[in-house]
Coordinates of N, CA and C in Angstrom, one line a residue:
M1 N 260.8 171.0 92.4 CA 260.6 169.8 93.1 C 261.7 169.4 94.0
Y2 N 261.5 169.3 95.2 CA 262.4 168.9 96.1 C 263.0 167.4 96.0
K3 N 264.3 167.4 96.6 CA 265.0 166.2 96.4 C 265.5 165.9 97.8
L4 N 265.8 166.9 98.7 CA 266.4 166.6 99.9 C 265.7 167.4 101.1
L5 N 265.3 166.7 102.2 CA 264.7 167.2 103.2 C 265.6 167.2 104.4
L6 N 265.8 168.4 105.0 CA 266.6 168.4 106.2 C 265.6 168.5 107.4
L7 N 265.7 167.5 108.3 CA 264.6 167.5 109.4 C 265.4 167.8 110.7
D8 N 264.9 168.8 111.4 CA 265.2 169.0 112.8 C 264.9 167.8 113.5
A9 N 265.6 167.6 114.8 CA 265.3 166.4 115.4 C 264.3 166.6 116.7
D10 N 264.8 167.5 117.6 CA 263.8 167.7 118.7 C 262.7 168.6 118.6
G11 N 261.5 168.2 118.9 CA 260.3 169.0 118.8 C 259.8 168.9 117.2
T12 N 260.5 168.2 116.4 CA 260.0 168.0 115.0 C 259.8 166.4 114.8
I13 N 260.7 165.6 115.0 CA 260.7 164.2 114.9 C 260.6 163.6 116.3
F14 N 261.5 164.0 117.1 CA 261.6 163.3 118.4 C 260.8 164.3 119.5
D15 N 260.0 163.5 120.4 CA 259.4 164.2 121.5 C 260.4 164.6 122.5
F16 N 261.0 165.7 122.6 CA 262.0 166.0 123.4 C 261.4 166.3 124.7
D17 N 260.2 167.0 124.9 CA 259.7 167.3 126.2 C 259.4 165.9 127.0
K18 N 259.1 164.8 126.3 CA 258.9 163.6 127.0 C 260.3 163.0 127.5
A19 N 261.3 163.1 126.5 CA 262.6 162.6 126.9 C 263.2 163.4 128.0
E20 N 263.0 164.7 128.0 CA 263.6 165.6 129.0 C 263.0 165.3 130.4
E21 N 261.8 165.1 130.4 CA 261.0 164.8 131.7 C 261.5 163.5 132.2
Y22 N 261.5 162.5 131.5 CA 262.1 161.1 131.9 C 263.6 161.1 132.4
A23 N 264.4 161.9 131.6 CA 265.9 162.0 132.0 C 266.0 162.9 133.3
L24 N 265.2 163.9 133.4 CA 265.4 164.7 134.5 C 264.8 163.9 135.9
Q25 N 263.6 163.4 135.7 CA 263.1 162.7 136.9 C 263.9 161.4 137.3
S26 N 264.4 160.7 136.3 CA 265.2 159.5 136.5 C 266.5 160.0 137.3
S27 N 267.1 161.1 136.7 CA 268.4 161.6 137.5 C 268.1 162.1 138.8
L28 N 266.9 162.7 139.1 CA 266.7 163.2 140.6 C 266.5 162.1 141.3
E29 N 265.8 161.0 140.7 CA 265.6 159.8 141.7 C 266.9 159.2 142.0
Y30 N 267.7 159.1 141.0 CA 269.2 158.5 141.2 C 269.9 159.2 142.3
F31 N 269.7 160.5 142.4 CA 270.4 161.3 143.4 C 269.6 161.5 144.7
K32 N 268.4 160.8 144.7 CA 267.5 160.7 145.8 C 267.1 162.1 146.3
Y33 N 266.5 162.8 145.3 CA 265.8 164.1 145.3 C 264.4 163.8 145.9
H34 N 263.9 164.4 146.9 CA 262.6 164.2 147.5 C 261.7 165.5 147.4
G35 N 262.0 166.4 146.8 CA 261.3 167.7 146.8 C 260.2 167.8 145.7
D36 N 259.7 168.8 145.4 CA 258.7 169.1 144.5 C 259.1 169.0 143.1
F37 N 259.0 167.8 142.3 CA 259.4 167.6 141.1 C 258.8 168.5 140.0
I38 N 257.6 168.7 140.1 CA 256.9 169.5 139.0 C 257.2 171.0 139.0
E39 N 257.6 171.6 140.1 CA 257.9 173.0 140.1 C 259.5 173.0 139.7
L40 N 260.2 172.0 140.0 CA 261.6 172.1 139.6 C 261.6 171.8 138.1
K41 N 260.8 171.0 137.6 CA 260.9 170.7 136.2 C 260.6 172.0 135.4
K42 N 259.5 172.9 135.9 CA 259.2 174.1 135.2 C 260.5 175.0 135.2
K43 N 261.0 175.1 136.4 CA 262.1 176.0 136.5 C 263.3 175.6 135.5
Y44 N 263.5 174.3 135.5 CA 264.6 173.6 134.6 C 264.3 174.0 133.1
K45 N 263.1 173.8 132.7 CA 262.8 174.0 131.4 C 263.1 175.5 130.9
I46 N 262.7 176.4 131.8 CA 262.9 177.8 131.6 C 264.6 178.0 131.3
I47 N 265.2 177.5 132.4 CA 266.7 177.7 132.3 C 267.2 177.1 131.2
N48 N 266.9 175.8 130.9 CA 267.5 175.1 129.7 C 267.2 175.7 128.3
S49 N 265.9 176.1 128.1 CA 265.5 176.6 127.0 C 266.3 178.0 126.7
G50 N 266.5 178.8 127.8 CA 267.2 179.9 127.7 C 268.6 179.7 127.4
L51 N 269.2 178.8 127.8 CA 270.6 178.5 127.5 C 270.9 178.0 126.0
W52 N 269.8 177.2 125.6 CA 270.0 176.9 124.3 C 269.7 177.9 123.2
H53 N 269.0 179.0 123.6 CA 268.7 180.1 122.8 C 270.2 180.8 122.7
E54 N 270.8 181.0 123.8 CA 272.2 181.5 124.0 C 273.2 180.7 123.2
L55 N 273.0 179.5 123.0 CA 273.8 178.7 122.3 C 273.6 179.0 120.8
E56 N 272.4 179.3 120.3 CA 272.1 179.7 118.9 C 272.7 181.0 118.6
L57 N 272.9 181.8 119.7 CA 273.4 183.2 119.4 C 274.9 183.3 119.6
G58 N 275.5 182.1 119.8 CA 276.9 181.9 120.0 C 277.5 182.5 121.3
N59 N 276.5 182.7 122.3 CA 277.1 183.3 123.5 C 277.5 182.3 124.6
I60 N 277.2 180.9 124.2 CA 277.8 179.8 125.1 C 278.1 178.5 124.4
S61 N 278.9 177.9 124.8 CA 279.4 176.6 124.1 C 278.5 175.4 124.6
K62 N 278.5 174.4 123.9 CA 277.5 173.2 124.3 C 278.2 172.6 125.4
N63 N 279.6 172.5 125.6 CA 280.2 171.9 126.8 C 279.7 172.8 128.0
E64 N 279.8 174.1 127.9 CA 279.3 174.9 129.1 C 277.8 174.8 129.3
L65 N 277.0 174.5 128.4 CA 275.7 174.3 128.6 C 275.3 173.2 129.3
R66 N 276.1 172.2 129.2 CA 275.9 170.9 129.7 C 275.7 171.0 131.3
E67 N 276.6 171.7 131.9 CA 276.6 171.9 133.3 C 276.0 173.2 133.8
E68 N 276.0 174.2 133.0 CA 275.7 175.4 133.4 C 274.1 175.5 133.8
R69 N 273.3 174.7 133.0 CA 271.8 174.5 133.5 C 271.6 173.9 134.8
F70 N 272.4 173.1 135.2 CA 272.2 172.3 136.4 C 272.9 173.3 137.5
R71 N 273.9 173.9 137.2 CA 274.5 174.8 138.3 C 273.5 175.9 138.6
R72 N 272.8 176.5 137.6 CA 271.7 177.5 137.9 C 270.5 176.8 138.6
L73 N 270.1 175.7 138.4 CA 268.9 175.0 138.9 C 269.4 174.6 140.3
F74 N 270.6 174.2 140.7 CA 270.9 173.7 141.9 C 271.1 174.9 142.9
T75 N 271.5 176.1 142.3 CA 271.6 177.4 143.2 C 270.2 177.8 143.6
I76 N 269.3 177.7 142.8 CA 267.9 178.0 143.1 C 267.3 177.3 144.2
Y77 N 267.5 175.9 144.0 CA 267.0 174.9 145.0 C 268.0 174.6 146.0
K78 N 269.1 175.1 146.1 CA 270.0 174.8 147.3 C 270.4 173.3 147.3
L79 N 270.6 172.6 146.0 CA 271.0 171.3 146.1 C 272.5 171.2 145.9
D80 N 273.1 170.2 146.6 CA 274.5 170.1 146.7 C 275.0 168.7 145.8
F81 N 274.2 168.5 145.0 CA 274.6 167.3 144.0 C 275.9 167.7 143.2
N82 N 276.7 166.8 143.0 CA 277.8 167.1 142.0 C 277.4 167.4 140.7
I83 N 277.6 168.6 140.2 CA 277.2 169.1 138.9 C 277.5 168.3 137.7
K84 N 278.9 167.8 137.7 CA 279.3 167.1 136.4 C 278.6 165.7 136.5
D85 N 278.7 165.0 137.8 CA 278.1 163.7 137.8 C 276.6 163.7 137.4
F86 N 275.9 164.8 137.9 CA 274.5 164.7 137.7 C 274.4 165.0 136.1
S87 N 275.1 165.8 135.5 CA 275.0 166.1 134.1 C 275.3 164.9 133.3
D88 N 276.3 164.1 133.7 CA 276.6 162.8 133.1 C 275.4 161.8 133.2
I89 N 274.8 161.7 134.4 CA 273.8 160.7 134.5 C 272.6 161.2 133.7
Y90 N 272.3 162.5 133.7 CA 271.2 163.1 133.0 C 271.5 162.6 131.6
L91 N 272.5 162.8 131.0 CA 272.7 162.7 129.5 C 272.6 161.2 129.2
Q92 N 272.9 160.2 130.2 CA 272.7 158.9 129.9 C 271.3 158.5 129.8
F93 N 270.5 159.0 130.7 CA 269.0 158.7 130.5 C 268.5 159.4 129.4
L94 N 268.9 160.6 129.1 CA 268.4 161.3 127.9 C 268.8 160.6 126.5
S95 N 269.7 159.8 126.5 CA 270.2 159.1 125.4 C 269.3 157.9 125.1
K96 N 268.4 157.4 126.1 CA 267.5 156.3 126.1 C 266.2 157.0 125.6
G97 N 266.1 158.3 125.6 CA 264.5 158.7 125.2 C 264.3 158.9 123.8
S98 N 264.2 157.7 123.2 CA 263.8 157.9 121.7 C 262.3 158.0 121.4
Y99 N 261.6 158.7 122.3 CA 260.3 159.0 122.1 C 260.0 159.9 120.8
L100 N 259.0 159.7 120.1 CA 258.7 160.3 118.8 C 257.4 161.2 118.9
I101 N 257.4 162.3 118.1 CA 256.2 163.0 118.0 C 255.2 162.2 117.3
D102 N 253.9 162.5 117.6 CA 252.7 161.7 116.9 C 252.9 161.7 115.4
G103 N 252.8 160.8 114.8 CA 252.9 160.8 113.4 C 254.2 160.6 112.6
A104 N 255.2 160.6 113.6 CA 256.7 160.7 113.0 C 256.9 159.4 112.2
V105 N 256.6 158.5 112.7 CA 257.0 157.1 112.0 C 256.2 157.1 110.7
D106 N 255.0 157.4 110.5 CA 254.2 157.4 109.3 C 254.8 158.4 108.4
I107 N 255.1 159.7 108.8 CA 255.5 160.6 107.9 C 257.0 160.4 107.4
C108 N 257.9 159.8 108.3 CA 259.1 159.5 107.8 C 259.2 158.4 106.7
K109 N 258.4 157.4 107.0 CA 258.2 156.3 105.9 C 257.8 156.8 104.6
Y110 N 256.7 157.6 104.8 CA 256.1 158.3 103.5 C 257.2 159.2 102.8
L111 N 257.9 160.0 103.4 CA 258.9 161.0 102.8 C 259.9 160.4 102.3
S112 N 260.5 159.3 103.1 CA 261.7 158.6 102.7 C 261.6 157.8 101.2
S113 N 260.2 157.6 100.8 CA 259.9 157.0 99.7 C 260.1 157.9 98.5
K114 N 260.2 159.2 98.8 CA 260.2 160.3 97.8 C 261.4 161.2 97.9
Y115 N 261.9 161.2 99.0 CA 263.0 162.3 99.2 C 264.1 161.7 100.0
K116 N 265.3 162.2 100.0 CA 266.4 161.8 100.8 C 266.1 162.6 102.2
L117 N 266.1 161.9 103.3 CA 266.0 162.6 104.6 C 267.2 162.6 105.3
V118 N 267.5 163.8 105.7 CA 268.8 164.0 106.7 C 268.5 164.9 107.9
I119 N 268.7 164.5 109.0 CA 268.5 164.9 110.4 C 269.7 166.0 110.4
L120 N 269.2 167.3 110.7 CA 270.2 168.4 111.1 C 269.8 168.9 112.4
T121 N 270.6 168.7 113.4 CA 270.3 169.0 114.8 C 271.4 169.7 115.6
N122 N 271.0 170.7 116.5 CA 271.9 171.2 117.4 C 272.3 170.5 118.5
G123 N 271.6 169.4 118.7 CA 271.6 168.5 120.0 C 272.9 168.0 120.3
I124 N 273.1 167.4 121.4 CA 274.4 166.8 121.9 C 274.7 165.5 121.2
K125 N 275.8 165.4 120.7 CA 276.2 164.3 119.7 C 275.9 162.9 120.2
E126 N 276.3 162.6 121.5 CA 276.2 161.2 121.9 C 274.7 160.9 122.2
V127 N 273.9 161.9 122.6 CA 272.6 161.9 122.9 C 271.8 161.5 121.6
Q128 N 272.0 162.2 120.7 CA 271.3 162.3 119.4 C 271.5 161.0 118.6
L129 N 272.7 160.6 118.6 CA 273.1 159.4 117.9 C 272.4 158.1 118.4
S130 N 272.5 158.2 119.7 CA 271.9 157.0 120.7 C 270.3 157.1 120.4
R131 N 269.8 158.2 120.4 CA 268.2 158.2 120.3 C 267.8 158.0 118.9
L132 N 268.6 158.2 117.9 CA 268.3 157.7 116.6 C 268.4 156.3 116.4
E133 N 269.6 155.7 116.9 CA 269.8 154.3 116.8 C 268.8 153.5 117.5
G134 N 268.2 153.9 118.6 CA 267.2 153.3 119.3 C 265.8 153.6 118.7
S135 N 265.7 154.2 117.7 CA 264.4 154.5 117.2 C 264.0 153.8 115.9
V136 N 262.7 153.5 115.9 CA 262.1 152.8 114.6 C 262.3 153.6 113.3
I137 N 262.7 155.0 113.4 CA 262.6 155.6 112.1 C 264.0 155.5 111.5
K138 N 265.1 155.0 112.3 CA 266.4 155.1 111.7 C 266.6 154.7 110.3
D139 N 265.8 153.6 110.0 CA 265.9 153.2 108.5 C 265.4 154.1 107.5
Y140 N 264.7 155.1 107.9 CA 264.2 156.1 106.8 C 265.1 157.3 106.7
I141 N 266.1 157.4 107.7 CA 267.1 158.5 107.7 C 268.4 158.1 106.9
S142 N 268.7 159.0 105.8 CA 269.9 158.7 105.3 C 271.1 159.1 105.9
D143 N 271.1 160.2 106.7 CA 272.2 160.7 107.5 C 271.8 161.6 108.6
I144 N 272.7 161.7 109.6 CA 272.4 162.6 110.8 C 273.6 163.5 110.7
I145 N 273.4 165.0 110.8 CA 274.5 165.9 110.9 C 274.3 166.6 112.2
I146 N 275.2 166.6 113.1 CA 275.1 167.4 114.4 C 276.1 168.6 114.5
S147 N 275.5 169.6 115.0 CA 276.4 170.9 115.1 C 277.8 170.8 115.5
E148 N 277.9 169.9 116.4 CA 279.3 169.7 116.9 C 280.3 169.3 115.8
E149 N 279.8 168.7 114.8 CA 280.7 168.3 113.7 C 281.1 169.5 112.8
A150 N 280.2 170.4 112.7 CA 280.5 171.5 111.9 C 281.2 172.6 112.7
G151 N 281.0 172.7 114.1 CA 281.6 173.6 114.8 C 280.6 174.9 115.0
V152 N 279.5 174.9 114.5 CA 278.6 176.0 114.6 C 277.2 175.5 114.8
N153 N 276.4 176.1 115.2 CA 275.0 175.6 115.5 C 273.9 176.4 114.5
K154 N 272.8 175.8 114.2 CA 271.7 176.6 113.5 C 271.5 177.8 114.3
P155 N 271.3 178.9 113.8 CA 270.9 179.2 112.4 C 272.1 179.6 111.7
D156 N 273.4 179.4 112.0 CA 274.6 179.9 111.3 C 274.5 179.1 109.9
P157 N 274.6 179.9 108.9 CA 274.6 179.3 107.5 C 275.7 178.4 107.2
Y158 N 276.9 178.4 108.0 CA 277.9 177.5 107.7 C 277.5 175.9 108.0
I159 N 276.6 175.7 109.0 CA 276.1 174.3 109.2 C 275.5 173.7 108.0
F160 N 274.8 174.7 107.2 CA 274.2 174.0 106.2 C 275.1 173.8 104.9
E161 N 276.2 174.7 105.0 CA 277.1 174.6 103.9 C 277.9 173.2 104.2
Y162 N 278.2 173.0 105.5 CA 279.0 171.8 105.9 C 278.1 170.6 105.6
S163 N 276.6 170.7 105.8 CA 275.8 169.6 105.5 C 275.9 169.2 104.1
F164 N 275.7 170.2 103.2 CA 275.8 170.0 101.7 C 277.1 169.4 101.2
N165 N 278.3 169.7 101.9 CA 279.5 169.2 101.6 C 279.6 167.6 102.0
K166 N 279.0 167.5 103.3 CA 279.1 166.1 103.8 C 278.3 165.1 102.8
I167 N 277.1 165.5 102.5 CA 276.2 164.6 101.7 C 276.4 164.8 100.2
K168 N 277.3 165.6 99.9 CA 277.6 165.8 98.5 C 276.4 166.3 97.7
H169 N 275.7 167.4 98.2 CA 274.6 168.0 97.6 C 275.0 169.4 97.3
S170 N 274.7 170.0 96.1 CA 275.1 171.3 95.9 C 273.9 172.3 95.4
C171 N 272.6 171.7 95.1 CA 271.7 172.7 94.7 C 270.8 173.1 95.7
K172 N 270.5 174.4 96.0 CA 269.7 174.9 97.1 C 268.2 174.8 96.7
S173 N 267.9 174.9 95.5 CA 266.5 175.1 95.1 C 265.7 173.9 95.4
D174 N 266.4 172.7 95.5 CA 265.5 171.5 95.7 C 265.8 170.9 97.1
V175 N 266.0 171.8 98.0 CA 266.1 171.4 99.4 C 265.2 172.3 100.3
M176 N 264.6 171.6 101.4 CA 263.7 172.4 102.4 C 264.3 171.7 103.7
I177 N 264.2 172.7 104.6 CA 264.3 172.3 106.1 C 263.0 172.4 106.8
I178 N 262.8 171.4 107.6 CA 261.6 171.2 108.3 C 261.8 171.4 109.8
G179 N 261.3 172.1 110.5 CA 261.7 172.1 111.8 C 260.5 173.1 112.7
D180 N 260.6 173.0 114.0 CA 259.7 173.6 114.9 C 260.2 175.0 115.6
S181 N 261.5 175.2 115.3 CA 262.2 176.5 116.0 C 262.3 177.6 114.8
L182 N 261.5 178.5 115.1 CA 261.8 179.9 114.1 C 263.2 180.4 114.2
T183 N 263.7 180.4 115.3 CA 265.1 181.1 115.7 C 266.1 180.1 115.1
S184 N 265.9 178.9 115.1 CA 267.0 178.0 114.6 C 266.8 177.5 113.3
D185 N 265.8 176.7 113.1 CA 265.5 176.0 111.8 C 265.0 176.9 110.7
I186 N 264.1 177.7 110.9 CA 263.5 178.6 109.9 C 264.4 179.8 109.7
Q187 N 265.0 180.3 110.7 CA 265.9 181.5 110.3 C 267.2 180.9 109.7
G188 N 267.7 179.7 110.1 CA 268.8 179.1 109.5 C 268.5 178.8 107.9
G189 N 267.2 178.5 107.7 CA 266.9 178.2 106.2 C 267.0 179.7 105.5
N190 N 266.5 180.6 106.2 CA 266.6 182.0 105.6 C 267.9 182.5 105.4
N191 N 268.8 182.2 106.3 CA 270.2 182.7 106.2 C 271.0 182.0 105.1
F192 N 270.6 180.8 104.8 CA 271.3 179.9 103.9 C 270.8 180.0 102.5
G193 N 269.4 180.5 102.5 CA 268.6 180.6 101.2 C 267.9 179.6 100.7
I194 N 267.4 178.7 101.6 CA 266.6 177.5 101.3 C 265.3 177.6 101.7
D195 N 264.3 176.8 101.1 CA 262.9 176.9 101.5 C 262.8 176.2 103.0
S196 N 261.8 176.6 103.5 CA 261.7 176.1 105.0 C 260.2 175.8 105.3
C197 N 260.0 174.9 106.3 CA 258.6 174.5 106.6 C 258.5 174.6 108.2
W198 N 257.7 175.5 108.7 CA 257.6 175.6 110.1 C 256.5 174.7 110.7
L199 N 257.0 173.7 111.6 CA 256.1 172.9 112.2 C 255.6 173.7 113.6
N200 N 254.4 174.1 113.4 CA 253.9 175.0 114.6 C 252.9 174.2 115.3
L201 N 253.2 173.2 116.1 CA 252.5 172.2 116.8 C 251.6 173.0 117.8
N202 N 252.0 174.0 118.4 CA 251.1 174.7 119.4 C 250.4 176.0 118.9
N203 N 250.5 176.1 117.6 CA 249.6 177.2 116.9 C 249.9 178.5 117.6
I204 N 251.3 178.8 117.6 CA 251.7 180.1 118.2 C 251.7 181.2 117.2
T205 N 251.9 182.4 117.5 CA 252.1 183.5 116.6 C 253.6 183.6 116.3
N206 N 254.0 183.8 115.1 CA 255.3 184.1 114.7 C 255.6 185.4 115.0
K207 N 256.4 185.8 116.1 CA 256.9 187.2 116.5 C 258.3 187.4 116.2
T208 N 258.8 186.5 115.4 CA 260.4 186.7 115.1 C 260.4 187.3 113.6
T209 N 261.7 187.4 113.3 CA 262.0 188.0 111.8 C 262.1 186.9 110.9
A210 N 262.0 185.5 111.3 CA 262.1 184.4 110.6 C 260.8 184.2 109.6
L211 N 261.0 183.9 108.3 CA 260.0 183.8 107.5 C 259.9 182.5 106.8
P212 N 259.1 181.6 107.4 CA 258.8 180.3 106.8 C 258.2 180.3 105.4
T213 N 258.7 179.4 104.4 CA 258.0 179.3 103.2 C 256.7 178.6 103.3
Y214 N 256.5 177.7 104.2 CA 255.4 177.1 104.6 C 255.1 176.9 106.1
S215 N 253.9 176.8 106.6 CA 253.6 176.6 107.9 C 252.7 175.5 108.0
I216 N 252.8 174.6 109.0 CA 252.0 173.4 109.2 C 251.8 173.2 110.7
N217 N 250.6 172.5 111.1 CA 250.3 172.4 112.5 C 250.4 171.0 113.0
S218 N 250.9 170.1 112.0 CA 251.0 168.6 112.3 C 251.9 168.1 111.3
L219 N 252.6 166.9 111.6 CA 253.3 166.2 110.6 C 252.6 165.7 109.4
A220 N 251.4 165.3 109.7 CA 250.6 164.6 108.7 C 250.2 165.7 107.6
E221 N 250.2 167.0 107.8 CA 250.1 167.9 106.7 C 251.1 167.9 105.8
L222 N 252.3 167.2 106.0 CA 253.4 167.3 105.0 C 253.0 166.3 103.9
K223 N 252.0 165.4 104.1 CA 251.6 164.6 102.9 C 250.9 165.4 101.9
E224 N 250.1 166.5 102.3 CA 249.5 167.4 101.4 C 250.6 168.2 100.7
L225 N 251.5 168.7 101.5 CA 252.5 169.8 101.0 C 253.5 169.1 100.1
L226 N 253.9 167.9 100.4 CA 254.9 167.1 99.5 C 254.4 165.8 99.1

């Protein structure tokens, strides 16, 4: 019987794609960009996702990531915007993007009546805190733990150890992590020795070494599982 559920934030509870698009478009409008937004957005997503994967591997720091993604993007599109200023504006807009995955409110309300819910995220601290504070699910969440606090990112097992210490939980057998990322959430659960549930919204094939305890294709399926 589970007592504690660790929830990933982006792609699991929060609709990061929508927040990212809003922040990127708003930032470009702020800097008066008049080019093809659709193509630029596609290129940015590729660059950004690649850098977040490098973060999981420990090859880049979060502070470096903040600006490196725009440095690479601006190089491709020959944009002369100030990288630091653009990054700061982008994060301001991103902090307002409290968009939720379909079914997130209902499932958080349901789960919070039975389990302790803690968000465990690799996201940027000021962004994640702001988005949670501006969200209708905040009253269902007992705590939020951000990788910057622990000094490491998922899937490093230390972030789970740090989380257990922070919330004063000691038993691994009554904990499950729920997330959309095989390489971060599920591999992290494997590394630490706790159960995991993979939220596979796009019904993709698992080609990684991560082994989820359970797999679901929608948040609503958690009602049947838990």
